[in-house]
PDB file of C-alpha atoms in Angstrom:
ATOM      1  CA  GLN E  27     -56.649 140.054 -70.505  1.00 58.00           C
ATOM      2  CA  ILE E  28     -55.597 142.463 -73.194  1.00 67.00           C
ATOM      3  CA  ARG E  29     -54.744 145.234 -70.690  1.00 69.00           C
ATOM      4  CA  GLN E  30     -53.080 142.920 -68.195  1.00 77.00           C
ATOM      5  CA  LYS E  31     -50.199 141.830 -70.484  1.00 80.00           C
ATOM      6  CA  PRO E  32     -48.627 145.234 -71.095  1.00 78.00           C
ATOM      7  CA  TYR E  33     -48.803 145.997 -67.359  1.00 77.00           C
ATOM      8  CA  ASP E  34     -47.128 142.662 -66.434  1.00 82.00           C
ATOM      9  CA  GLU E  35     -44.491 143.243 -69.075  1.00 83.00           C
ATOM     10  CA  ALA E  36     -43.692 146.757 -67.681  1.00 82.00           C
ATOM     11  CA  VAL E  37     -43.508 145.415 -64.125  1.00 82.00           C
ATOM     12  CA  GLN E  38     -41.243 142.670 -65.216  1.00 82.00           C
ATOM     13  CA  LYS E  39     -38.901 145.238 -66.914  1.00 80.00           C
ATOM     14  CA  ALA E  40     -38.844 147.150 -63.560  1.00 79.00           C
ATOM     15  CA  GLU E  41     -38.091 143.961 -61.630  1.00 79.00           C
ATOM     16  CA  ASN E  42     -35.272 143.143 -63.964  1.00 78.00           C
ATOM     17  CA  LEU E  43     -33.835 146.637 -63.531  1.00 75.00           C
ATOM     18  CA  LEU E  44     -33.944 146.241 -59.756  1.00 75.00           C
ATOM     19  CA  ASP E  45     -32.287 142.777 -59.793  1.00 70.00           C
ATOM     20  CA  MET E  46     -28.946 143.493 -58.054  1.00 65.00           C
ATOM     21  CA  GLU E  47     -27.098 140.645 -59.659  1.00 70.00           C
ATOM     22  CA  LYS E  48     -28.363 140.770 -63.286  1.00 71.00           C
ATOM     23  CA  GLY E  49     -29.766 144.262 -63.411  1.00 65.00           C
ATOM     24  CA  GLU E  50     -28.641 146.734 -65.969  1.00 70.00           C
ATOM     25  CA  ASN E  51     -27.523 150.256 -65.488  1.00 73.00           C
ATOM     26  CA  LYS E  52     -30.143 152.659 -66.837  1.00 74.00           C
ATOM     27  CA  THR E  53     -30.076 156.388 -67.153  1.00 76.00           C
ATOM     28  CA  ALA E  54     -32.527 158.412 -65.037  1.00 81.00           C
ATOM     29  CA  GLU E  55     -34.499 159.193 -68.219  1.00 86.00           C
ATOM     30  CA  GLU E  56     -34.847 155.425 -68.923  1.00 81.00           C
ATOM     31  CA  VAL E  57     -35.972 154.806 -65.407  1.00 82.00           C
ATOM     32  CA  GLU E  58     -38.493 157.510 -65.624  1.00 88.00           C
ATOM     33  CA  GLN E  59     -39.786 156.237 -68.901  1.00 87.00           C
ATOM     34  CA  LEU E  60     -40.242 152.795 -67.390  1.00 84.00           C
ATOM     35  CA  LYS E  61     -42.065 154.334 -64.291  1.00 87.00           C
ATOM     36  CA  GLN E  62     -44.416 156.093 -66.812  1.00 89.00           C
ATOM     37  CA  GLU E  63     -45.009 152.836 -68.706  1.00 85.00           C
ATOM     38  CA  ILE E  64     -46.044 151.143 -65.524  1.00 83.00           C
ATOM     39  CA  GLU E  65     -48.298 154.032 -64.574  1.00 83.00           C
ATOM     40  CA  THR E  66     -49.920 154.219 -68.031  1.00 81.00           C
ATOM     41  CA  THR E  67     -50.558 150.561 -68.273  1.00 78.00           C
ATOM     42  CA  LYS E  68     -51.927 150.404 -64.721  1.00 77.00           C
ATOM     43  CA  LYS E  69     -54.406 153.156 -65.552  1.00 74.00           C
ATOM     44  CA  ALA E  70     -55.562 151.114 -68.453  1.00 69.00           C
ATOM     45  CA  LEU E  71     -56.486 148.384 -66.046  1.00 70.00           C
ATOM     46  CA  ASP E  72     -58.462 150.779 -64.006  1.00 70.00           C
ATOM     47  CA  GLY E  73     -62.154 149.968 -64.661  1.00 74.00           C
ATOM     48  CA  GLN E  74     -63.386 153.145 -62.835  1.00 73.00           C
ATOM     49  CA  GLU E  75     -61.495 155.383 -65.205  1.00 78.00           C
ATOM     50  CA  ARG E  76     -62.988 153.633 -68.217  1.00 82.00           C
ATOM     51  CA  LEU E  77     -66.435 153.798 -66.578  1.00 87.00           C
ATOM     52  CA  ASP E  78     -66.233 157.459 -65.983  1.00 88.00           C
ATOM     53  CA  LEU E  79     -65.124 158.008 -69.508  1.00 88.00           C
ATOM     54  CA  ALA E  80     -68.112 156.042 -70.697  1.00 91.00           C
ATOM     55  CA  LYS E  81     -70.409 158.094 -68.567  1.00 94.00           C
ATOM     56  CA  THR E  82     -69.136 161.388 -69.910  1.00 93.00           C
ATOM     57  CA  GLU E  83     -69.257 160.227 -73.543  1.00 94.00           C
ATOM     58  CA  SER E  84     -72.853 158.946 -73.105  1.00 95.00           C
ATOM     59  CA  SER E  85     -73.971 162.205 -71.493  1.00 93.00           C
ATOM     60  CA  LYS E  86     -72.540 164.114 -74.558  1.00 95.00           C
ATOM     61  CA  GLN E  87     -74.379 161.573 -76.831  1.00 95.00           C
ATOM     62  CA  LEU E  88     -77.632 161.948 -75.053  1.00 96.00           C
ATOM     63  CA  LYS E  89     -77.749 165.627 -76.097  1.00 95.00           C
ATOM     64  CA  ASN E  90     -78.084 164.493 -79.699  1.00 96.00           C
ATOM     65  CA  TYR E  91     -81.417 162.600 -78.896  1.00 97.00           C
ATOM     66  CA  THR E  92     -83.498 165.570 -79.505  1.00 96.00           C
ATOM     67  CA  TYR E  93     -86.897 163.936 -79.664  1.00 97.00           C
ATOM     68  CA  LEU E  94     -86.767 162.604 -76.066  1.00 97.00           C
ATOM     69  CA  THR E  95     -88.784 164.415 -73.410  1.00 96.00           C
ATOM     70  CA  GLN E  96     -87.202 165.879 -70.345  1.00 95.00           C
ATOM     71  CA  GLY E  97     -88.466 162.933 -68.276  1.00 95.00           C
ATOM     72  CA  GLN E  98     -86.864 160.405 -70.630  1.00 97.00           C
ATOM     73  CA  VAL E  99     -83.565 162.260 -70.702  1.00 96.00           C
ATOM     74  CA  ASP E 100     -83.599 162.534 -66.894  1.00 96.00           C
ATOM     75  CA  SER E 101     -84.236 158.793 -66.531  1.00 96.00           C
ATOM     76  CA  VAL E 102     -81.273 157.867 -68.751  1.00 96.00           C
ATOM     77  CA  LYS E 103     -78.998 160.447 -66.985  1.00 95.00           C
ATOM     78  CA  ASN E 104     -80.017 159.199 -63.511  1.00 95.00           C
ATOM     79  CA  PHE E 105     -79.220 155.689 -64.549  1.00 95.00           C
ATOM     80  CA  ILE E 106     -75.828 156.564 -65.993  1.00 94.00           C
ATOM     81  CA  GLU E 107     -74.771 158.805 -63.143  1.00 91.00           C
ATOM     82  CA  LYS E 108     -76.105 156.884 -60.184  1.00 91.00           C
ATOM     83  CA  GLU E 109     -76.776 153.201 -61.113  1.00 90.00           C
ATOM     84  CA  ALA E 110     -74.412 152.146 -63.923  1.00 90.00           C
ATOM     85  CA  LYS E 111     -71.503 149.965 -62.624  1.00 86.00           C
ATOM     86  CA  MET E 112     -70.206 148.657 -65.846  1.00 86.00           C
ATOM     87  CA  ASN E 113     -69.660 150.053 -69.381  1.00 87.00           C
ATOM     88  CA  LYS E 114     -71.992 147.384 -70.852  1.00 90.00           C
ATOM     89  CA  GLU E 115     -74.846 148.641 -68.809  1.00 93.00           C
ATOM     90  CA  ILE E 116     -74.317 152.188 -70.137  1.00 95.00           C
ATOM     91  CA  GLU E 117     -74.019 150.731 -73.690  1.00 94.00           C
ATOM     92  CA  VAL E 118     -77.345 148.949 -73.391  1.00 96.00           C
ATOM     93  CA  ARG E 119     -79.200 151.890 -71.841  1.00 96.00           C
ATOM     94  CA  MET E 120     -77.845 154.266 -74.591  1.00 97.00           C
ATOM     95  CA  GLY E 121     -78.871 151.709 -77.296  1.00 96.00           C
ATOM     96  CA  ALA E 122     -82.407 151.721 -75.744  1.00 97.00           C
ATOM     97  CA  ALA E 123     -82.428 155.588 -75.624  1.00 97.00           C
ATOM     98  CA  ALA E 124     -81.382 155.719 -79.394  1.00 97.00           C
ATOM     99  CA  SER E 125     -84.293 153.426 -80.284  1.00 97.00           C
ATOM    100  CA  LEU E 126     -86.611 155.383 -78.047  1.00 97.00           C
ATOM    101  CA  ASN E 127     -85.413 158.581 -79.709  1.00 97.00           C
ATOM    102  CA  THR E 128     -86.234 157.103 -83.175  1.00 97.00           C
ATOM    103  CA  GLU E 129     -89.731 156.004 -82.079  1.00 96.00           C
ATOM    104  CA  MET E 130     -90.349 159.465 -80.477  1.00 96.00           C
ATOM    105  CA  SER E 131     -89.303 161.026 -83.877  1.00 96.00           C
ATOM    106  CA  ASN E 132     -91.782 158.708 -85.734  1.00 95.00           C
ATOM    107  CA  LEU E 133     -94.521 159.744 -83.311  1.00 95.00           C
ATOM    108  CA  GLN E 134     -93.645 163.419 -83.760  1.00 95.00           C
ATOM    109  CA  HIS E 135     -94.015 163.084 -87.479  1.00 93.00           C
ATOM    110  CA  ILE E 136     -97.318 161.422 -87.253  1.00 90.00           C
ATOM    111  CA  VAL E 137     -98.602 164.097 -84.925  1.00 91.00           C
ATOM    112  CA  GLU E 138     -97.314 166.835 -87.378  1.00 90.00           C
ATOM    113  CA  GLU E 139     -98.957 165.058 -90.367  1.00 85.00           C
ATOM    114  CA  ASN E 140    -102.298 165.043 -88.699  1.00 83.00           C
ATOM    115  CA  LYS E 141    -102.395 168.368 -86.854  1.00 82.00           C
ATOM    116  CA  ASP E 142    -104.986 169.979 -89.220  1.00 82.00           C
ATOM    117  CA  LEU E 143    -107.035 166.834 -89.662  1.00 82.00           C
ATOM    118  CA  GLN E 144    -110.124 168.076 -87.929  1.00 79.00           C
ATOM    119  CA  SER E 145    -110.862 170.430 -90.810  1.00 83.00           C
ATOM    120  CA  LYS E 146    -110.666 167.702 -93.468  1.00 84.00           C
ATOM    121  CA  ALA E 147    -113.728 165.941 -94.998  1.00 83.00           C
ATOM    122  CA  ASN E 148    -112.699 162.534 -93.900  1.00 80.00           C
ATOM    123  CA  TYR E 149    -112.800 163.669 -90.290  1.00 82.00           C
ATOM    124  CA  THR E 150    -115.860 165.751 -90.447  1.00 84.00           C
ATOM    125  CA  SER E 151    -117.858 162.991 -92.235  1.00 87.00           C
ATOM    126  CA  SER E 152    -116.915 160.336 -89.602  1.00 85.00           C
ATOM    127  CA  ASP E 153    -119.267 159.339 -86.840  1.00 86.00           C
ATOM    128  CA  ASP E 154    -118.831 160.723 -83.334  1.00 88.00           C
ATOM    129  CA  ASP E 155    -117.404 157.634 -81.788  1.00 87.00           C
ATOM    130  CA  ARG E 156    -114.575 157.435 -84.373  1.00 85.00           C
ATOM    131  CA  LYS E 157    -113.932 161.153 -83.952  1.00 86.00           C
ATOM    132  CA  LYS E 158    -113.772 160.807 -80.140  1.00 88.00           C
ATOM    133  CA  ALA E 159    -111.456 157.783 -80.405  1.00 86.00           C
ATOM    134  CA  TYR E 160    -109.156 159.550 -82.812  1.00 86.00           C
ATOM    135  CA  ASN E 161    -109.169 162.766 -80.755  1.00 88.00           C
ATOM    136  CA  THR E 162    -108.200 160.755 -77.644  1.00 90.00           C
ATOM    137  CA  ALA E 163    -105.381 158.950 -79.509  1.00 89.00           C
ATOM    138  CA  TYR E 164    -104.128 162.153 -80.991  1.00 89.00           C
ATOM    139  CA  GLY E 165    -104.231 164.002 -77.714  1.00 91.00           C
ATOM    140  CA  ASN E 166    -102.325 161.125 -76.072  1.00 92.00           C
ATOM    141  CA  ALA E 167     -99.684 161.311 -78.762  1.00 92.00           C
ATOM    142  CA  GLU E 168     -99.374 165.024 -78.299  1.00 93.00           C
ATOM    143  CA  LYS E 169     -98.854 164.572 -74.547  1.00 93.00           C
ATOM    144  CA  ILE E 170     -96.192 161.945 -75.056  1.00 94.00           C
ATOM    145  CA  ILE E 171     -94.036 164.135 -77.458  1.00 95.00           C
ATOM    146  CA  LYS E 172     -94.338 167.264 -75.357  1.00 93.00           C
ATOM    147  CA  LYS E 173     -90.598 168.226 -74.768  1.00 91.00           C
ATOM    148  CA  ASP E 174     -91.011 169.439 -71.156  1.00 90.00           C
ATOM    149  CA  SER E 175     -92.925 166.423 -70.118  1.00 88.00           C
ATOM    150  CA  THR E 176     -91.553 164.702 -67.045  1.00 89.00           C
ATOM    151  CA  ASP E 177     -93.276 161.424 -68.087  1.00 88.00           C
ATOM    152  CA  ASN E 178     -90.863 158.677 -68.896  1.00 90.00           C
ATOM    153  CA  LYS E 179     -92.713 156.652 -71.537  1.00 92.00           C
ATOM    154  CA  ASP E 180     -90.797 153.699 -72.729  1.00 91.00           C
ATOM    155  CA  GLU E 181     -90.500 152.531 -76.357  1.00 93.00           C
ATOM    156  CA  THR E 182     -93.460 150.109 -76.111  1.00 91.00           C
ATOM    157  CA  ALA E 183     -95.781 152.952 -74.996  1.00 91.00           C
ATOM    158  CA  VAL E 184     -94.550 155.250 -77.742  1.00 93.00           C
ATOM    159  CA  LYS E 185     -95.179 152.562 -80.392  1.00 91.00           C
ATOM    160  CA  GLU E 186     -98.582 151.984 -78.832  1.00 90.00           C
ATOM    161  CA  ALA E 187     -99.465 155.690 -79.281  1.00 89.00           C
ATOM    162  CA  GLN E 188     -98.397 155.534 -82.901  1.00 87.00           C
ATOM    163  CA  ARG E 189    -100.853 152.841 -83.973  1.00 83.00           C
ATOM    164  CA  PRO E 190    -104.195 154.662 -83.675  1.00 75.00           C
ATOM    165  CA  THR E 191    -102.815 158.005 -84.938  1.00 67.00           C
ATOM    166  CA  GLU E 192    -101.203 156.274 -87.966  1.00 63.00           C
ATOM    167  CA  LYS E 193    -104.673 155.239 -89.029  1.00 59.00           C
ATOM    168  CA  SER E 194    -105.679 158.742 -89.502  1.00 54.00           C
ATOM    169  CA  PRO E 195    -108.220 159.668 -92.211  1.00 51.00           C
ATOM    170  CA  SER E 196    -105.512 161.511 -94.064  1.00 48.00           C
ATOM    171  CA  ARG E 197    -103.826 158.168 -94.634  1.00 45.00           C
ATOM    172  CA  TYR E 198    -106.694 155.589 -94.734  1.00 40.00           C
ATOM    173  CA  GLY E 199    -109.875 157.413 -95.511  1.00 46.00           C
ATOM    174  CA  LYS E 200    -112.598 157.859 -92.833  1.00 46.00           C
ATOM    175  CA  ILE E 201    -111.714 157.115 -89.244  1.00 44.00           C
TER     176      ILE E 201
END
């Protein structure tokens, strides 16, 4: 491994120093420097330390995902803090959170584009079934993007909510 070699080399230097027959006389400062080298390279081998760092960094990064609901954020945080055992798991989960944040942003923009739709002619001239279907889809989309929601909708559910609201009268004529 990449991290193992420097550690092995530092240990070998220490073993050479301790060799009574062939060992060299070193100053206290040189011995201390060698000790620090061993400790530093040993820490680099420590997976828990790297995992803790990845958890801290991902928690900071999660704050930048401003379109996620509280439930979505809590789900990612819970996984990172309690379930993640490897850096790769955190990497994958944060990648999924980034994609979800993008889809939530898209849904937010669709909802904003259509918030005053009910006063437009395309809506008012549509039949009641189409109005009802659109109102349901729009209402569901609004619930999904609500920031304080404790729901944890995944990317598929968010994309599904985008479809009917994307086909709004403001984009495609009558509903």
